[in-house]
Structures are given as structure tokens and as C-alpha cells.
């Protein structure tokens, strides 16, 4: 067994080539690592994503075997984070696709291929637009429009998320500036930030710099974070968000319900808003027992003094249920799809007139 990088280990099983036997060993590793242990009354456990490549079927050289085990590991990570996956030929083409995507992405900022779309968040009662979420769009000359679900993970893995995230912040702040100039100083722009950005030493400085450069009030920017990053360093995140919150920047917890949805996070972070993930909104009216979870989340968030946003609201039924259950804000196609800046401002003017 060898450690080949920060959190990457290689296990070699000489003379073992039966897939059932290998899968059994992988199961054992995952199980043993998953045993929880207590430190200072907190319970901890680890998870492992294992990629498996078999010689000679999956490669003739050590390099090839390692590379394909790595490809399989990424597939395992995507599948359920805690488990294993055998290498399959299609993964090679996936990996290649990623490399090609990464190379194009590298120039996307300079070539001005990126833009932001803005999706309104409206008050559940009265439907007035109170803010917008900025969503990154990439129109690549080589690949056409690529969805953030595809290119954000690539940007995160390759370190490109730092310059890209800085660009998004700068653009969003510039839009907030123009909104203020139009008399909409109270409208906020929510910006998604990824774990890798938060972990950077200069994260707080980058955010403050963007605000100062645009000359806007900190309350005009909201940062959306997901739980995933918190796994890496809770203390670091707590300190950084504490500093940002103290300046008046808003903080929202995105995709609530998809991760661990731990109350520890809600207690420990100065988060002022909770976004219920679309997957929960989708079950409204389809499954009565589960629908109750949505109203429970809303109640719980209110007990924490948090504002609640429902994401991905598409139908009138969902909208009615959410308003009846005191959800504060609505975001989704039912209100509006993400739109460009001109349309966003038009929506605000329209709201003013009615
Ligand atoms: P998210 O932050 O949860 O954003 C909400 C996603 O749901 C957006 O997808 C939005 O277009 C989509 N959506 C909103 N309403 C509806 C609806 O009614 N029905 C359906 N089917 N979808 C709806 P999008 O723009 O593809 O973004 C996907 C994810 O990519 C975002 O999820 C966010 O995690 C990430 N992302 C987007 N922009 C950025 C960015 O600038 N930085 C970072 N780090 N991540 C970003
Ligand atoms: Mg978001
Ligand atoms: Mg979300």
C-alpha cells in the first residue's frame, strides 16, 4: 500500500484478478474506514471512493493502470462518494472529454465567453422581486453552450474556479452597482461560491475588493454556499464567514436537503437564509408524507431566524403550497427563468408599475 498524494492511496493486490474477490476487498476497505470513532463527544467517520483497474485487461503498463484506476475513482466519487467502481472503457473517453473541456475553459475568461444570467427571487406574498441569483453561462466556440453542471466541476478540479469565481463576483457587483444607479439599492445579487474559492487564503479579501471596486453596499451581495465544502474545514469557513457577515454581506445555504443537512452547520455558521433544494419542491403534491418534510424545514429554518427560499418552483400547486406554509421567497420557472440584465431590470420596472 502506498500514499501517492494528499488524500490518495494505492493498494496493489498481486495475483488477485477475480472481480468478485476484488470487490469483496474493496467492500472491506470502505466498511473499515467508515467505522465511526468519538473525539470530544463528537462522532467522526471517513469515507472512501475507490477506483479499480485490473492488469492486463485495463492497461499494460503501471502508468496506464494507475491512470485508469484514477478515472474509475472519479466515477466512484460521482456515484455515491463512499464506494468503489471498476474501470470501464467509456471512462477514458469521459476523461479525455474533460481534458478537452479544461483546455477550452482555460481561455474562456480572456476570450469573454462567459456571461451571467439572473434569476429573480420573489416574495411569496405579493410576488415582488427582492433579488436575483447570478448563474454562470459559458458559450464556447468549440463546444457550444456548456451547462455549469458540466464545467464547474472541471473548473474546480483544475484550479480554474479561482479566476472564474473572481470574475463572477466582479460582474455581479458591477450589476449591483448599475441596479443602485437605477434606484434599486435594496435589490441583492446572490453569487454561488464553491469550496475551492472559500478555502483560498485571500477569499475574504477578494470579496471585499469586489465590493469596494463597484462601490456598493455589502447588503447588495449574498454568497450562496453548499454544505459540501464545510466538510473540509469548518473552523476556517466559520472564521471567514464571520468576517464577511460582520461587514453586512448576506449568506445563504444552497441546496439544503441534498447533503448531510446537519443542524451543526446551521448552528455554527452565520447563515441568514436557507434554500430548499428543488428535489424537495418536486415532491410537493406527489407524496403527502414527504411533502410534510418541506413544511417542517420551513418551520425549522424560521426557528433559526432564517429566511427560506424554495428553489425550482415550477407549478402553481407548488407555489400555493409554499405560500400557505409560510415560505418567504420563491425562485423558479414559475416566477421566471434566468434572464439577461436588460430583462432583469425590465422585471423590476414592471413590478414598480403594478
Ligand atoms: P444552484 O445554485 O442550485 O442554481 C439553481 C439551478 O436551478 C440553476 O441551474 C437554475 O437555472 C435552475 N433552476 C431554477 N429554477 C428552476 C426550475 O424551476 N426548474 C428547473 N428545472 N431548474 C431551475 P444552472 O444555472 O444550470 O446552475 C447549476 C448549478 O451550477 C448551480 O446550482 C450552482 O451550483 C452552479 N453554478 C452556477 N453558476 C455558478 C457560479 O458562478 N459559481 C459556482 N461556483 N457555481 C455556479
Ligand atoms: Mg445557487
Ligand atoms: Mg441550489
PDB file of N, CA, C and O in Angstrom, residues 31 69 84 98 172 254 265 280:
ATOM      1  N   UNK A  31     -15.842  -0.376   4.434  1.00  0.00           N
ATOM      2  CA  UNK A  31     -16.500  -0.612   5.714  1.00  0.00           C
ATOM      3  C   UNK A  31     -15.597  -0.239   6.894  1.00  0.00           C
ATOM      4  O   UNK A  31     -16.004   0.458   7.813  1.00  0.00           O
ATOM      5  N   UNK A  69      -7.229   3.534 -12.985  1.00  0.00           N
ATOM      6  CA  UNK A  69      -7.777   3.422 -11.624  1.00  0.00           C
ATOM      7  C   UNK A  69      -8.265   4.797 -11.183  1.00  0.00           C
ATOM      8  O   UNK A  69      -9.311   4.932 -10.540  1.00  0.00           O
ATOM      9  N   UNK A  84     -17.026   1.853  -4.494  1.00  0.00           N
ATOM     10  CA  UNK A  84     -15.987   1.540  -5.462  1.00  0.00           C
ATOM     11  C   UNK A  84     -16.570   1.379  -6.847  1.00  0.00           C
ATOM     12  O   UNK A  84     -17.774   1.237  -7.024  1.00  0.00           O
ATOM     13  N   UNK A  98     -13.051  15.645 -20.626  1.00  0.00           N
ATOM     14  CA  UNK A  98     -12.770  16.589 -19.559  1.00  0.00           C
ATOM     15  C   UNK A  98     -11.513  17.392 -19.848  1.00  0.00           C
ATOM     16  O   UNK A  98     -11.472  18.599 -19.633  1.00  0.00           O
ATOM     17  N   UNK A 172     -21.044  40.464 -10.917  1.00  0.00           N
ATOM     18  CA  UNK A 172     -22.255  40.574 -10.108  1.00  0.00           C
ATOM     19  C   UNK A 172     -22.272  41.906  -9.363  1.00  0.00           C
ATOM     20  O   UNK A 172     -23.305  42.572  -9.269  1.00  0.00           O
ATOM     21  N   UNK A 254     -27.173  26.917   0.221  1.00  0.00           N
ATOM     22  CA  UNK A 254     -27.797  26.454  -1.022  1.00  0.00           C
ATOM     23  C   UNK A 254     -28.083  24.951  -0.967  1.00  0.00           C
ATOM     24  O   UNK A 254     -27.463  24.225  -0.191  1.00  0.00           O
ATOM     25  N   UNK A 265     -24.256  22.627  11.111  1.00  0.00           N
ATOM     26  CA  UNK A 265     -23.907  23.701  10.185  1.00  0.00           C
ATOM     27  C   UNK A 265     -24.759  24.929  10.437  1.00  0.00           C
ATOM     28  O   UNK A 265     -24.284  26.051  10.446  1.00  0.00           O
ATOM     29  N   UNK A 280     -36.826  18.595  -3.279  1.00  0.00           N
ATOM     30  CA  UNK A 280     -37.902  18.587  -2.291  1.00  0.00           C
ATOM     31  C   UNK A 280     -39.158  19.267  -2.829  1.00  0.00           C
ATOM     32  O   UNK A 280     -40.271  18.883  -2.506  1.00  0.00           O
TER      33      UNK A 280
END
